[in-house]
JSON list of C-alpha atoms in Angstrom, two decimals:
[
{"chain": "A", "resi": 648, "resn": "MET", "atom": "CA", "xyz": [108.61, 54.65, 79.50]},
{"chain": "A", "resi": 649, "resn": "MET", "atom": "CA", "xyz": [106.03, 52.35, 81.10]},
{"chain": "A", "resi": 650, "resn": "LEU", "atom": "CA", "xyz": [107.40, 49.88, 83.65]},
{"chain": "A", "resi": 651, "resn": "LEU", "atom": "CA", "xyz": [105.63, 46.52, 83.49]},
{"chain": "A", "resi": 652, "resn": "THR", "atom": "CA", "xyz": [106.26, 43.79, 86.06]},
{"chain": "A", "resi": 653, "resn": "THR", "atom": "CA", "xyz": [104.73, 40.64, 87.48]},
{"chain": "A", "resi": 654, "resn": "THR", "atom": "CA", "xyz": [106.11, 41.53, 90.93]},
{"chain": "A", "resi": 655, "resn": "PRO", "atom": "CA", "xyz": [104.18, 43.62, 93.47]},
{"chain": "A", "resi": 656, "resn": "ILE", "atom": "CA", "xyz": [107.05, 46.12, 93.80]},
{"chain": "A", "resi": 657, "resn": "ILE", "atom": "CA", "xyz": [109.68, 47.67, 91.56]},
{"chain": "A", "resi": 658, "resn": "PRO", "atom": "CA", "xyz": [113.10, 47.81, 93.22]},
{"chain": "A", "resi": 659, "resn": "GLY", "atom": "CA", "xyz": [114.36, 51.38, 93.42]},
{"chain": "A", "resi": 660, "resn": "TYR", "atom": "CA", "xyz": [110.87, 52.87, 93.05]},
{"chain": "A", "resi": 661, "resn": "ARG", "atom": "CA", "xyz": [108.03, 53.63, 95.40]},
{"chain": "A", "resi": 662, "resn": "VAL", "atom": "CA", "xyz": [104.34, 53.68, 94.57]},
{"chain": "A", "resi": 663, "resn": "VAL", "atom": "CA", "xyz": [102.88, 57.15, 95.10]},
{"chain": "A", "resi": 664, "resn": "LYS", "atom": "CA", "xyz": [99.42, 56.49, 93.65]},
{"chain": "A", "resi": 665, "resn": "ILE", "atom": "CA", "xyz": [97.29, 53.52, 92.70]},
{"chain": "A", "resi": 666, "resn": "ALA", "atom": "CA", "xyz": [95.38, 54.36, 89.54]},
{"chain": "A", "resi": 667, "resn": "GLY", "atom": "CA", "xyz": [93.33, 51.14, 89.38]},
{"chain": "A", "resi": 668, "resn": "VAL", "atom": "CA", "xyz": [93.12, 47.66, 87.95]},
{"chain": "A", "resi": 669, "resn": "VAL", "atom": "CA", "xyz": [93.83, 47.40, 84.24]},
{"chain": "A", "resi": 670, "resn": "THR", "atom": "CA", "xyz": [93.31, 44.60, 81.76]},
{"chain": "A", "resi": 671, "resn": "GLY", "atom": "CA", "xyz": [94.64, 43.97, 78.30]},
{"chain": "A", "resi": 672, "resn": "MET", "atom": "CA", "xyz": [93.29, 41.33, 75.98]},
{"chain": "A", "resi": 673, "resn": "SER", "atom": "CA", "xyz": [94.13, 39.68, 72.69]},
{"chain": "A", "resi": 674, "resn": "VAL", "atom": "CA", "xyz": [92.05, 37.23, 70.69]},
{"chain": "A", "resi": 675, "resn": "ARG", "atom": "CA", "xyz": [93.87, 35.50, 67.86]},
{"chain": "A", "resi": 676, "resn": "THR", "atom": "CA", "xyz": [93.07, 32.66, 65.53]},
{"chain": "A", "resi": 677, "resn": "ARG", "atom": "CA", "xyz": [95.22, 30.44, 63.44]},
{"chain": "A", "resi": 678, "resn": "GLY", "atom": "CA", "xyz": [93.99, 30.16, 59.88]},
{"chain": "A", "resi": 679, "resn": "MET", "atom": "CA", "xyz": [93.15, 26.86, 58.23]},
{"chain": "A", "resi": 680, "resn": "LEU", "atom": "CA", "xyz": [96.79, 26.28, 57.27]},
{"chain": "A", "resi": 681, "resn": "GLY", "atom": "CA", "xyz": [97.94, 26.97, 60.84]},
{"chain": "A", "resi": 682, "resn": "ARG", "atom": "CA", "xyz": [95.42, 24.50, 62.27]},
{"chain": "A", "resi": 683, "resn": "PHE", "atom": "CA", "xyz": [96.43, 21.94, 59.63]},
{"chain": "A", "resi": 684, "resn": "LEU", "atom": "CA", "xyz": [100.14, 22.29, 60.47]},
{"chain": "A", "resi": 685, "resn": "ALA", "atom": "CA", "xyz": [99.40, 22.12, 64.20]},
{"chain": "A", "resi": 686, "resn": "GLY", "atom": "CA", "xyz": [97.40, 18.92, 63.57]},
{"chain": "A", "resi": 687, "resn": "ILE", "atom": "CA", "xyz": [100.36, 17.38, 61.77]},
{"chain": "A", "resi": 688, "resn": "GLU", "atom": "CA", "xyz": [102.69, 18.44, 64.61]},
{"chain": "A", "resi": 689, "resn": "ALA", "atom": "CA", "xyz": [100.28, 16.83, 67.09]},
{"chain": "A", "resi": 690, "resn": "VAL", "atom": "CA", "xyz": [100.37, 13.52, 65.20]},
{"chain": "A", "resi": 691, "resn": "ILE", "atom": "CA", "xyz": [104.15, 13.53, 64.84]},
{"chain": "A", "resi": 692, "resn": "GLY", "atom": "CA", "xyz": [104.70, 14.80, 68.37]},
{"chain": "A", "resi": 693, "resn": "GLY", "atom": "CA", "xyz": [107.02, 17.45, 69.69]},
{"chain": "A", "resi": 694, "resn": "ARG", "atom": "CA", "xyz": [106.79, 21.18, 69.99]},
{"chain": "A", "resi": 695, "resn": "SER", "atom": "CA", "xyz": [103.97, 22.98, 68.16]},
{"chain": "A", "resi": 696, "resn": "GLU", "atom": "CA", "xyz": [105.85, 25.98, 66.74]},
{"chain": "A", "resi": 697, "resn": "ALA", "atom": "CA", "xyz": [102.75, 27.38, 65.00]},
{"chain": "A", "resi": 698, "resn": "TYR", "atom": "CA", "xyz": [100.76, 27.44, 68.24]},
{"chain": "A", "resi": 699, "resn": "ILE", "atom": "CA", "xyz": [103.67, 28.87, 70.26]},
{"chain": "A", "resi": 700, "resn": "ALA", "atom": "CA", "xyz": [104.14, 31.70, 67.73]},
{"chain": "A", "resi": 701, "resn": "GLU", "atom": "CA", "xyz": [100.45, 32.65, 68.01]},
{"chain": "A", "resi": 702, "resn": "LEU", "atom": "CA", "xyz": [100.59, 32.58, 71.82]},
{"chain": "A", "resi": 703, "resn": "LYS", "atom": "CA", "xyz": [103.64, 34.87, 71.82]},
{"chain": "A", "resi": 704, "resn": "LYS", "atom": "CA", "xyz": [101.88, 37.33, 69.49]},
{"chain": "A", "resi": 705, "resn": "ALA", "atom": "CA", "xyz": [98.76, 37.26, 71.64]},
{"chain": "A", "resi": 706, "resn": "ARG", "atom": "CA", "xyz": [100.78, 37.87, 74.83]},
{"chain": "A", "resi": 707, "resn": "GLU", "atom": "CA", "xyz": [102.52, 40.91, 73.29]},
{"chain": "A", "resi": 708, "resn": "GLU", "atom": "CA", "xyz": [99.19, 42.31, 72.06]},
{"chain": "A", "resi": 709, "resn": "ALA", "atom": "CA", "xyz": [97.63, 41.84, 75.51]},
{"chain": "A", "resi": 710, "resn": "LEU", "atom": "CA", "xyz": [100.57, 43.69, 77.13]},
{"chain": "A", "resi": 711, "resn": "LYS", "atom": "CA", "xyz": [100.25, 46.57, 74.66]},
{"chain": "A", "resi": 712, "resn": "ASP", "atom": "CA", "xyz": [96.53, 46.81, 75.39]},
{"chain": "A", "resi": 713, "resn": "LEU", "atom": "CA", "xyz": [97.24, 46.71, 79.16]},
{"chain": "A", "resi": 714, "resn": "GLU", "atom": "CA", "xyz": [99.83, 49.49, 78.80]},
{"chain": "A", "resi": 715, "resn": "LYS", "atom": "CA", "xyz": [97.38, 51.64, 76.81]},
{"chain": "A", "resi": 716, "resn": "SER", "atom": "CA", "xyz": [94.74, 51.23, 79.53]},
{"chain": "A", "resi": 717, "resn": "ALA", "atom": "CA", "xyz": [97.27, 52.18, 82.22]},
{"chain": "A", "resi": 718, "resn": "ARG", "atom": "CA", "xyz": [98.34, 55.32, 80.32]},
{"chain": "A", "resi": 719, "resn": "LEU", "atom": "CA", "xyz": [94.69, 56.41, 80.07]},
{"chain": "A", "resi": 720, "resn": "LEU", "atom": "CA", "xyz": [94.57, 56.32, 83.89]},
{"chain": "A", "resi": 721, "resn": "GLY", "atom": "CA", "xyz": [97.73, 58.44, 84.14]},
{"chain": "A", "resi": 722, "resn": "ALA", "atom": "CA", "xyz": [99.95, 55.59, 85.34]},
{"chain": "A", "resi": 723, "resn": "ASN", "atom": "CA", "xyz": [103.63, 55.15, 84.53]},
{"chain": "A", "resi": 724, "resn": "ALA", "atom": "CA", "xyz": [103.86, 51.51, 85.68]},
{"chain": "A", "resi": 725, "resn": "VAL", "atom": "CA", "xyz": [101.80, 48.34, 86.06]},
{"chain": "A", "resi": 726, "resn": "ILE", "atom": "CA", "xyz": [102.64, 45.95, 88.88]},
{"chain": "A", "resi": 727, "resn": "GLY", "atom": "CA", "xyz": [101.44, 42.45, 89.73]},
{"chain": "A", "resi": 728, "resn": "ILE", "atom": "CA", "xyz": [100.73, 41.51, 86.12]},
{"chain": "A", "resi": 729, "resn": "ASP", "atom": "CA", "xyz": [99.12, 38.11, 85.72]},
{"chain": "A", "resi": 730, "resn": "PHE", "atom": "CA", "xyz": [98.38, 36.27, 82.47]},
{"chain": "A", "resi": 731, "resn": "GLU", "atom": "CA", "xyz": [95.51, 33.97, 81.66]},
{"chain": "A", "resi": 732, "resn": "THR", "atom": "CA", "xyz": [95.29, 31.96, 78.45]},
{"chain": "A", "resi": 733, "resn": "ALA", "atom": "CA", "xyz": [92.28, 30.12, 77.09]},
{"chain": "A", "resi": 734, "resn": "GLU", "atom": "CA", "xyz": [91.08, 28.65, 73.84]},
{"chain": "A", "resi": 735, "resn": "VAL", "atom": "CA", "xyz": [87.50, 29.45, 72.92]},
{"chain": "A", "resi": 736, "resn": "LEU", "atom": "CA", "xyz": [85.51, 27.92, 70.14]},
{"chain": "A", "resi": 737, "resn": "GLU", "atom": "CA", "xyz": [87.88, 26.05, 67.87]},
{"chain": "A", "resi": 738, "resn": "GLY", "atom": "CA", "xyz": [91.20, 27.72, 67.21]},
{"chain": "A", "resi": 739, "resn": "PHE", "atom": "CA", "xyz": [90.61, 31.06, 68.96]},
{"chain": "A", "resi": 740, "resn": "ILE", "atom": "CA", "xyz": [93.31, 31.89, 71.51]},
{"chain": "A", "resi": 741, "resn": "VAL", "atom": "CA", "xyz": [92.44, 34.43, 74.21]},
{"chain": "A", "resi": 742, "resn": "VAL", "atom": "CA", "xyz": [95.23, 35.94, 76.31]},
{"chain": "A", "resi": 743, "resn": "THR", "atom": "CA", "xyz": [94.33, 38.31, 79.13]},
{"chain": "A", "resi": 744, "resn": "ALA", "atom": "CA", "xyz": [96.85, 40.36, 81.12]},
{"chain": "A", "resi": 745, "resn": "THR", "atom": "CA", "xyz": [95.66, 41.99, 84.34]},
{"chain": "A", "resi": 746, "resn": "GLY", "atom": "CA", "xyz": [97.59, 44.19, 86.76]},
{"chain": "A", "resi": 747, "resn": "THR", "atom": "CA", "xyz": [97.51, 47.25, 88.98]},
{"chain": "A", "resi": 748, "resn": "ALA", "atom": "CA", "xyz": [98.21, 50.58, 87.27]},
{"chain": "A", "resi": 749, "resn": "VAL", "atom": "CA", "xyz": [100.31, 52.80, 89.51]},
{"chain": "A", "resi": 750, "resn": "VAL", "atom": "CA", "xyz": [102.33, 55.99, 89.53]},
{"chain": "A", "resi": 751, "resn": "VAL", "atom": "CA", "xyz": [105.86, 55.37, 90.76]},
{"chain": "A", "resi": 752, "resn": "GLU", "atom": "CA", "xyz": [108.84, 57.59, 91.44]},
{"chain": "A", "resi": 753, "resn": "PRO", "atom": "CA", "xyz": [112.47, 56.76, 92.14]},
{"chain": "A", "resi": 754, "resn": "GLU", "atom": "CA", "xyz": [113.28, 56.25, 95.80]},
{"chain": "A", "resi": 755, "resn": "GLN", "atom": "CA", "xyz": [115.32, 58.98, 97.45]},
{"chain": "A", "resi": 756, "resn": "ARG", "atom": "CA", "xyz": [118.89, 57.90, 98.05]},
{"chain": "A", "resi": 757, "resn": "GLY", "atom": "CA", "xyz": [120.71, 58.87, 101.24]},
{"chain": "A", "resi": 758, "resn": "SER", "atom": "CA", "xyz": [123.35, 61.57, 101.06]},
{"chain": "A", "resi": 759, "resn": "GLY", "atom": "CA", "xyz": [126.04, 58.94, 101.45]},
{"chain": "A", "resi": 760, "resn": "GLY", "atom": "CA", "xyz": [128.31, 61.49, 103.12]},
{"chain": "A", "resi": 761, "resn": "VAL", "atom": "CA", "xyz": [130.64, 60.63, 105.99]},
{"chain": "A", "resi": 762, "resn": "SER", "atom": "CA", "xyz": [129.93, 62.43, 109.26]}
]
């Protein structure tokens, strides 16, 4: 199981190796119908469900790509994940996820015994 977090640490684990910076990316486009529906939503006002759905898909794809890159480096976790979203050309959504691929292990617990 790959641990993915936006925080610089993972409670209960310690970093034993930094494998490197990893990036995952997704480029998605809404088809003509999606752009048409988003245009109608923009005129009417309110939440653009079509656009939100595409952003969610793009975010998940970027995370999967990030995880794949981390595994190739031998990591079992990615810390400090940051997301960047942009729209390029007309209707292309680009989501980039960047983080530090690391190898972590559970922290040693004390014996807990009474002296």
